[in-house]
Amino acid sequence: MVRAGLTAGRLAEAGAELADEVGFEQVTVSALARRFDVKVASLYSHVKNSHDLKTRIALLALEELADRAADALAGRAGKDALTALANVYRDYAREHPGRYAAAQLRLDPEAAAASAGGRHAQMTRAILRGYDLSEPDQTHAVRLLGSVFHGYVSLELGGGFDHSAPDSQQTWTRILDALDALLRNWPAA
């Protein structure tokens, strides 16, 4: 018998909440069963295993992040759009560290194709059109931005900037200024 209210979607949402509380790596079907006070076996009618659960959480996080980015980018261009996108990633990671970690999960090709990952790339490329980059430089720039955003956020979440001046917000602002300058003056191949 299926317990009322339990669906694959509800389990993904609860798993995302759990990830934010205890860390994405700690999320398991067993931990989720304890949260709902049900037997582990009862969840297997909704998710195949812990990997399936984590994939669902990753897809949820990617969708949430893409929705936030789309809202933040509406009507913006150039440095304003670059800053808005960067701040969406940073703010999401700070508010939802477990979900942010989930968004980094390596997805199988089928799940990746069905994910909001493509929306993230499209939004980043839309920003880069304002910098007049053509291929393959646009792809290089997409990778650069992703690396800088993720690297900075990961170091910041890990406490890497807690014990030195200036504060991390000042550094973040300067990094975004530097990225804007780099994108406006992208080096020739």
Coordinates of C-alpha atoms in Angstrom, one line a residue:
M1 CA 0.0 0.0 0.0
V2 CA 1.3 3.4 -1.0
R3 CA 1.5 5.9 1.9
A4 CA -0.6 9.0 1.3
G5 CA 1.4 12.0 0.1
L6 CA 4.5 10.1 -0.9
T7 CA 5.5 10.6 -4.5
A8 CA 8.8 10.7 -6.3
G9 CA 8.5 14.5 -6.5
R10 CA 7.7 14.8 -2.8
L11 CA 10.7 12.6 -2.0
A12 CA 13.0 14.7 -4.1
E13 CA 11.8 17.9 -2.3
A14 CA 12.3 16.3 1.1
G15 CA 15.6 15.0 0.0
A16 CA 16.6 18.5 -1.1
E17 CA 15.6 19.8 2.3
L18 CA 17.6 17.1 4.0
A19 CA 20.6 17.9 1.8
D20 CA 20.5 21.5 2.9
E21 CA 20.4 20.4 6.5
V22 CA 23.0 17.6 6.6
G23 CA 24.8 17.8 3.3
F24 CA 24.1 16.2 -0.1
E25 CA 26.5 13.2 0.5
Q26 CA 24.5 12.2 3.6
V27 CA 21.2 11.9 1.7
T28 CA 20.1 8.2 1.4
V29 CA 16.8 6.4 1.0
S30 CA 17.2 5.2 4.6
A31 CA 17.7 8.7 5.9
L32 CA 14.6 9.8 4.0
A33 CA 12.6 6.9 5.3
R34 CA 13.5 7.9 8.8
R35 CA 12.3 11.4 8.0
F36 CA 8.9 10.2 6.9
D37 CA 8.8 7.5 9.6
V38 CA 8.2 4.7 7.1
K39 CA 10.1 1.6 6.2
V40 CA 12.8 1.9 3.5
A41 CA 11.0 -0.6 1.3
S42 CA 8.0 1.6 1.1
L43 CA 10.1 4.3 -0.7
Y44 CA 11.2 1.9 -3.4
S45 CA 7.9 2.2 -5.1
H46 CA 8.8 5.8 -5.8
V47 CA 12.6 5.8 -6.3
K48 CA 14.8 3.0 -7.5
N49 CA 17.8 3.6 -5.1
S50 CA 19.9 6.3 -3.5
H51 CA 21.4 7.2 -6.9
D52 CA 18.0 7.7 -8.4
L53 CA 17.0 9.8 -5.4
K54 CA 20.1 12.0 -5.7
T55 CA 19.6 12.4 -9.4
R56 CA 16.0 13.6 -8.8
I57 CA 17.4 16.1 -6.2
A58 CA 20.0 17.3 -8.7
L59 CA 17.3 17.8 -11.4
L60 CA 15.2 19.7 -8.9
A61 CA 18.1 21.9 -7.9
L62 CA 19.1 22.6 -11.5
E63 CA 15.5 23.6 -12.3
E64 CA 15.2 25.9 -9.3
L65 CA 18.5 27.5 -10.1
A66 CA 17.6 28.0 -13.8
D67 CA 14.3 29.6 -12.8
R68 CA 16.0 32.0 -10.4
A69 CA 18.6 32.9 -13.1
A70 CA 15.9 33.5 -15.7
D71 CA 14.0 35.8 -13.4
A72 CA 17.2 37.7 -12.5
L73 CA 18.3 38.1 -16.1
A74 CA 15.1 39.4 -17.5
G75 CA 15.7 42.8 -19.1
R76 CA 19.5 42.9 -18.3
A77 CA 22.5 42.9 -20.5
G78 CA 26.3 43.3 -20.4
K79 CA 27.9 43.6 -16.9
D80 CA 24.5 44.0 -15.3
A81 CA 23.4 40.5 -16.6
L82 CA 26.8 39.0 -15.8
T83 CA 26.6 40.2 -12.2
A84 CA 22.9 39.1 -11.8
L85 CA 23.8 35.6 -13.0
A86 CA 26.8 35.3 -10.7
N87 CA 24.8 36.5 -7.8
V88 CA 22.1 34.0 -8.4
Y89 CA 24.6 31.2 -8.2
R90 CA 26.3 32.6 -5.1
D91 CA 23.0 33.3 -3.3
Y92 CA 21.5 29.9 -4.1
A93 CA 24.6 28.2 -2.8
R94 CA 24.5 30.1 0.4
E95 CA 20.8 29.6 0.9
H96 CA 20.8 25.9 -0.2
P97 CA 24.2 24.4 0.2
G98 CA 23.0 20.8 -0.2
R99 CA 20.9 21.6 -3.3
Y100 CA 23.9 23.5 -4.7
A101 CA 26.1 20.4 -4.2
A102 CA 23.4 18.3 -5.8
A103 CA 23.4 20.6 -8.9
Q104 CA 27.0 19.5 -9.4
L105 CA 26.2 15.8 -9.6
R106 CA 27.4 14.2 -12.8
L107 CA 24.3 13.0 -14.6
D108 CA 24.0 10.2 -17.1
P109 CA 23.4 11.5 -20.7
E110 CA 19.7 10.8 -20.6
A111 CA 19.1 12.7 -17.3
A112 CA 21.4 15.5 -18.4
A113 CA 19.5 16.0 -21.6
A114 CA 16.2 16.2 -19.6
S115 CA 17.7 18.6 -17.1
A116 CA 17.7 22.3 -16.9
G117 CA 21.4 22.2 -17.5
G118 CA 20.8 23.3 -21.1
R119 CA 18.9 26.4 -19.9
H120 CA 21.9 27.4 -17.8
A121 CA 24.2 27.2 -20.8
Q122 CA 21.7 29.1 -23.0
M123 CA 21.4 31.9 -20.4
T124 CA 25.2 32.2 -20.1
R125 CA 25.5 32.3 -23.9
A126 CA 22.8 35.0 -24.0
I127 CA 24.9 37.1 -21.7
L128 CA 28.0 36.5 -23.8
R129 CA 26.3 37.7 -26.9
G130 CA 26.6 41.2 -25.4
Y131 CA 30.3 40.8 -25.4
D132 CA 30.4 39.8 -29.1
L133 CA 32.2 36.5 -28.7
S134 CA 32.1 34.0 -31.4
E135 CA 32.8 30.3 -31.3
P136 CA 34.9 28.6 -30.0
D137 CA 35.7 31.6 -27.7
Q138 CA 32.1 31.7 -26.5
T139 CA 32.4 28.1 -25.3
H140 CA 35.7 28.9 -23.6
A141 CA 34.0 31.9 -21.8
V142 CA 31.1 29.7 -20.7
R143 CA 33.5 27.3 -19.1
L144 CA 35.5 30.2 -17.6
L145 CA 32.5 31.7 -16.0
G146 CA 31.2 28.4 -14.6
S147 CA 34.7 27.7 -13.2
V148 CA 35.0 31.0 -11.5
F149 CA 31.5 31.1 -10.1
H150 CA 31.7 27.5 -8.8
G151 CA 35.3 27.8 -7.6
Y152 CA 34.7 31.0 -5.6
V153 CA 31.4 29.8 -4.1
S154 CA 32.9 26.4 -3.1
L155 CA 35.9 28.1 -1.4
E156 CA 33.6 30.6 0.3
L157 CA 31.2 27.9 1.5
G158 CA 34.1 25.9 2.9
G159 CA 35.3 28.9 4.9
G160 CA 38.3 29.6 2.7
F161 CA 37.9 33.4 3.0
D162 CA 36.8 33.7 6.7
H163 CA 40.1 34.7 8.2
S164 CA 41.5 37.4 5.9
A165 CA 40.8 40.9 4.7
P166 CA 39.2 42.3 2.6
D167 CA 35.9 40.6 3.2
S168 CA 34.7 38.2 0.5
Q169 CA 32.0 40.5 -0.8
Q170 CA 34.6 43.0 -1.8
T171 CA 36.6 40.3 -3.6
W172 CA 33.5 39.0 -5.3
T173 CA 32.7 42.5 -6.7
R174 CA 36.3 42.9 -7.9
I175 CA 36.2 39.5 -9.6
L176 CA 33.0 40.4 -11.4
D177 CA 34.6 43.7 -12.5
A178 CA 37.6 41.7 -13.8
L179 CA 35.5 39.2 -15.6
D180 CA 33.6 42.0 -17.3
A181 CA 36.9 43.6 -18.4
L182 CA 38.2 40.3 -19.7
L183 CA 35.1 39.5 -21.7
R184 CA 35.1 43.0 -23.2
N185 CA 38.8 42.5 -24.2
W186 CA 38.9 38.8 -24.9
P187 CA 42.3 37.9 -26.3
A188 CA 42.6 36.9 -29.9
A189 CA 43.4 33.2 -30.6

